[in-house]
């Protein structure tokens, strides 16, 4: 029988690793990820979770150990946040270039200085060029489901890339919500045992990652790009298949809410997307034709879906809980890049909000939407990037 | 695997070659002689983890390799960590007759890789870690490392290094791992014996191997074996083992406790271009350090105290 548990997203992530029958975990503690690795330790040491657990001495080593474990044929898991994630930057490139389907929850947290342990997506979004697939979750159920889906996706031979599953610091990591955990048998049907295509094997000695000359390097990188393109097709398919098995669907690449007839569309990520739905309902009651599109997958970026959304909308208001210094919010940037080849483009305004864990509630979003609606009616935006609630 | 097979002479070595023709090491490379011996000693039920170092180049470029065992190449600082992952996956998959070997240079061990190695050792990771030490960053064109000895020229110490070399085996001894040994490819029987002994021990085993490097040390490529012998005969390099904390000198170093039996250090230093700038005073200083180290080794060896 499927069971409903009420727990934090971090604990749920640990249960998802167990449900995915992960074989090797290598992890290092960092706030606000700690309760993932603590719960895994409890599950492993009580014998409920039959896995090898390597308590490494840094996040850099966590990722390097995951590479070794995945290359030696194990389904592999780690989790991190913020400074731990950016310390992994180098081995993350090595993991994706090695085509290893490692899955890693990232508790999105701000980077210092000053020390700040609260929500911010600059940590993971600044890793966008590492060749990792990136999912962003809006609630605890989605965290569980996406971890299972991520293994299914990453281990597909058309993909063979690692994936991050991002959940915002405290807003999700430490918040209790009811989550339905399906029967293990059914999960096993959906996600069979890991069958790697190649492996470190003494009976078939291969050298992984040796010198790659200019004659070959580009071809290997092209294959990674092809896999990212394949992921755009497979992610919605796997989300649908998951929903057939377990009843939950999360929107594939983009979780759209009341977008069909919307003039103004809010583009969001993570829990800001949940708050945006409340704002949409409130503003629709006031007569504004507004919708919300929550970007669930940042890499590969769903540019085709963005183009489709742009066909009928007059304006996009893009809300970023992160900033690429010297440019603008990550999603605003990617949205514009996705549309630059289109003839009819909606107005696009970027809003930087909630950095370092500042609250972004439906009220904040309504304010953003009203400002945007004003600009939409005038037919031009006053500011490309607005810092919301900034102390002057 | 079974019993540790001790061989009396290199004639008793396996005829099988797992270092194949076509490798692209420098002529006279000490590390490559050691690799060939390593494969002969351990056979091919071995998985190698190799970070950025000369040995990530030596096998040759994709799509070829001259190593007939599986290799996981990994980033510079991560040998210990990646080997931990391989060991965990093999254990989880029920494979218990494969030896995982980390094979890293001195830069990847003494400097950038020391954290991952320390972590792996502290966790008791079941693998053999071999540091082949050519006393500089050889692959990038001979820059100084924490293993470069005092006075040695490198491209980043053009007037000679001003600091002493780290004592890596004793750093590892402080981790209380079951087996530590030094070796040199000029003494193949000793090296092979140590590898086979290491293979039979559970936990982290560390072998520190002096790998003479004609390219970095500036001597004639035909003199590599001689250079290793001189390193040992002058007492500059000492063959020993630390087994479960007990120190023991190995032949021929065990005959060199008496200083009179050791050849003067000059004989080793003057053959190498990297020590050309050393003055009389520097040589005396180095000789004094060697003698001081020997006093320590004598004490450990004779008292059999716990390190």
Short mmCIF file of C-alpha atoms in Angstrom, two decimals, chain A residues 214-383:
data_model
loop_
_atom_site.label_atom_id
_atom_site.label_comp_id
_atom_site.label_asym_id
_atom_site.label_seq_id
_atom_site.Cartn_x
_atom_site.Cartn_y
_atom_site.Cartn_z
CA UNK A 214 41.27 18.12 -30.77
CA UNK A 215 40.53 15.41 -33.33
CA UNK A 216 37.89 13.89 -31.02
CA UNK A 217 36.95 16.34 -28.26
CA UNK A 218 34.22 18.15 -30.20
CA UNK A 219 32.38 14.94 -31.07
CA UNK A 220 32.11 13.99 -27.42
CA UNK A 221 30.76 17.41 -26.53
CA UNK A 222 28.30 17.29 -29.42
CA UNK A 223 26.94 14.02 -28.03
CA UNK A 224 26.32 15.72 -24.68
CA UNK A 225 24.38 18.46 -26.40
CA UNK A 226 22.38 15.84 -28.32
CA UNK A 227 21.52 14.16 -25.02
CA UNK A 228 20.31 17.46 -23.60
CA UNK A 229 18.06 17.84 -26.64
CA UNK A 230 16.80 14.28 -26.13
CA UNK A 231 16.04 15.13 -22.51
CA UNK A 232 13.58 17.80 -23.65
CA UNK A 233 11.56 15.04 -25.25
CA UNK A 234 12.02 12.43 -22.54
CA UNK A 235 11.33 14.57 -19.45
CA UNK A 236 7.64 15.18 -20.31
CA UNK A 237 7.25 11.56 -21.42
CA UNK A 238 8.68 10.25 -18.15
CA UNK A 239 6.56 12.72 -16.15
CA UNK A 240 3.43 11.41 -17.94
CA UNK A 241 4.45 7.79 -17.47
CA UNK A 242 5.08 8.46 -13.78
CA UNK A 243 1.66 10.00 -13.47
CA UNK A 244 0.09 6.89 -15.03
CA UNK A 245 1.82 4.77 -12.40
CA UNK A 246 1.44 7.00 -9.36
CA UNK A 247 -1.04 9.76 -10.12
CA UNK A 248 1.27 12.75 -9.83
CA UNK A 249 2.34 14.86 -12.78
CA UNK A 250 4.42 18.00 -12.48
CA UNK A 251 4.18 19.68 -15.85
CA UNK A 252 7.09 18.12 -17.71
CA UNK A 253 9.47 20.94 -18.57
CA UNK A 254 7.15 23.83 -17.65
CA UNK A 255 4.32 23.70 -15.15
CA UNK A 256 1.70 25.94 -16.79
CA UNK A 257 -1.23 27.43 -14.90
CA UNK A 258 -4.00 29.35 -16.68
CA UNK A 259 -1.68 30.32 -19.51
CA UNK A 260 -3.98 29.47 -22.44
CA UNK A 261 -5.78 32.80 -22.63
CA UNK A 262 -3.30 34.85 -20.61
CA UNK A 263 -2.04 38.23 -21.84
CA UNK A 264 0.48 38.41 -19.01
CA UNK A 265 2.50 35.36 -18.01
CA UNK A 266 4.59 35.10 -14.87
CA UNK A 267 7.72 33.03 -15.47
CA UNK A 268 8.99 31.56 -12.21
CA UNK A 269 11.07 28.79 -10.66
CA UNK A 270 10.52 26.63 -7.59
CA UNK A 271 8.25 27.70 -4.75
CA UNK A 272 7.78 31.15 -6.26
CA UNK A 273 5.75 29.21 -8.83
CA UNK A 274 3.42 27.94 -6.09
CA UNK A 275 2.91 31.47 -4.74
CA UNK A 276 2.39 32.70 -8.31
CA UNK A 277 -0.65 30.42 -8.67
CA UNK A 278 -2.27 32.16 -5.68
CA UNK A 279 -1.45 35.55 -7.19
CA UNK A 280 -2.90 34.46 -10.55
CA UNK A 281 -6.20 33.42 -8.96
CA UNK A 282 -6.45 36.66 -7.00
CA UNK A 283 -5.68 38.85 -10.02
CA UNK A 284 -8.00 36.94 -12.31
CA UNK A 285 -10.78 37.82 -9.89
CA UNK A 286 -9.82 41.44 -10.56
CA UNK A 287 -10.18 40.81 -14.30
CA UNK A 288 -6.51 40.52 -15.29
CA UNK A 289 -5.87 37.79 -17.85
CA UNK A 290 -2.82 36.36 -16.20
CA UNK A 291 -1.16 32.95 -16.04
CA UNK A 292 1.87 31.35 -14.46
CA UNK A 293 4.53 29.23 -16.09
CA UNK A 294 6.90 27.59 -13.63
CA UNK A 295 10.14 26.54 -15.28
CA UNK A 296 10.67 23.04 -13.88
CA UNK A 297 13.76 22.26 -15.94
CA UNK A 298 16.49 24.87 -16.33
CA UNK A 299 18.88 22.60 -18.24
CA UNK A 300 18.01 21.70 -20.91
CA UNK A 301 16.24 25.06 -21.14
CA UNK A 302 12.73 24.60 -22.56
CA UNK A 303 13.06 27.26 -25.24
CA UNK A 304 10.47 25.67 -27.54
CA UNK A 305 7.87 25.81 -24.75
CA UNK A 306 8.78 29.43 -24.05
CA UNK A 307 8.24 30.20 -27.74
CA UNK A 308 4.87 28.49 -27.66
CA UNK A 309 3.84 30.49 -24.61
CA UNK A 310 5.00 33.67 -26.36
CA UNK A 311 2.66 33.13 -29.31
CA UNK A 312 -0.43 34.42 -27.50
CA UNK A 313 0.98 36.43 -24.62
CA UNK A 314 1.60 40.16 -24.70
CA UNK A 315 4.02 40.19 -21.83
CA UNK A 316 6.30 37.97 -19.74
CA UNK A 317 7.17 39.02 -16.19
CA UNK A 318 10.16 36.90 -15.22
CA UNK A 319 10.94 36.44 -11.53
CA UNK A 320 14.44 35.31 -10.61
CA UNK A 321 15.69 34.35 -7.15
CA UNK A 322 19.22 34.62 -8.52
CA UNK A 323 21.43 36.95 -10.48
CA UNK A 324 24.15 36.62 -13.09
CA UNK A 325 26.18 39.66 -12.09
CA UNK A 326 26.78 42.06 -14.95
CA UNK A 327 23.78 40.74 -16.86
CA UNK A 328 20.43 39.96 -15.24
CA UNK A 329 18.37 37.16 -13.70
CA UNK A 330 19.11 33.73 -15.13
CA UNK A 331 15.61 32.96 -16.33
CA UNK A 332 15.13 36.45 -17.79
CA UNK A 333 18.33 36.02 -19.75
CA UNK A 334 17.41 32.56 -21.07
CA UNK A 335 13.88 33.64 -21.90
CA UNK A 336 15.12 36.51 -24.02
CA UNK A 337 17.69 34.29 -25.70
CA UNK A 338 14.97 31.76 -26.50
CA UNK A 339 12.84 34.39 -28.21
CA UNK A 340 15.37 36.47 -30.10
CA UNK A 341 14.85 34.54 -33.32
CA UNK A 342 11.05 35.04 -33.19
CA UNK A 343 9.35 37.84 -35.10
CA UNK A 344 6.56 38.64 -32.65
CA UNK A 345 7.90 38.80 -29.17
CA UNK A 346 6.04 39.72 -26.01
CA UNK A 347 7.40 42.47 -23.78
CA UNK A 348 9.78 40.99 -21.22
CA UNK A 349 10.59 42.48 -17.83
CA UNK A 350 12.90 40.85 -15.31
CA UNK A 351 12.31 40.98 -11.55
CA UNK A 352 15.03 40.05 -9.06
CA UNK A 353 13.32 38.93 -5.87
CA UNK A 354 13.96 36.96 -2.74
CA UNK A 355 17.77 36.82 -2.86
CA UNK A 356 19.30 35.34 0.28
CA UNK A 357 15.96 34.03 1.48
CA UNK A 358 13.88 37.20 1.54
CA UNK A 359 10.22 36.20 1.43
CA UNK A 360 8.49 36.17 -1.94
CA UNK A 361 4.80 35.75 -1.16
CA UNK A 362 1.78 35.94 -3.43
CA UNK A 363 1.52 39.58 -2.35
CA UNK A 364 5.03 40.31 -3.68
CA UNK A 365 4.04 38.59 -6.90
CA UNK A 366 0.78 40.53 -7.20
CA UNK A 367 2.79 43.74 -6.93
CA UNK A 368 5.12 42.52 -9.70
CA UNK A 369 2.14 41.52 -11.82
CA UNK A 370 0.37 44.86 -11.39
CA UNK A 371 3.48 46.81 -12.38
CA UNK A 372 3.86 44.52 -15.38
CA UNK A 373 0.20 44.91 -16.36
CA UNK A 374 0.67 48.68 -16.31
CA UNK A 375 3.65 48.45 -18.66
CA UNK A 376 1.81 45.97 -20.85
CA UNK A 377 -1.07 48.40 -21.31
CA UNK A 378 1.37 51.17 -22.21
CA UNK A 379 3.09 48.83 -24.67
CA UNK A 380 6.56 49.35 -23.28
CA UNK A 381 8.56 48.46 -20.17
CA UNK A 382 10.18 51.14 -18.09
CA UNK A 383 12.97 48.99 -16.71
#
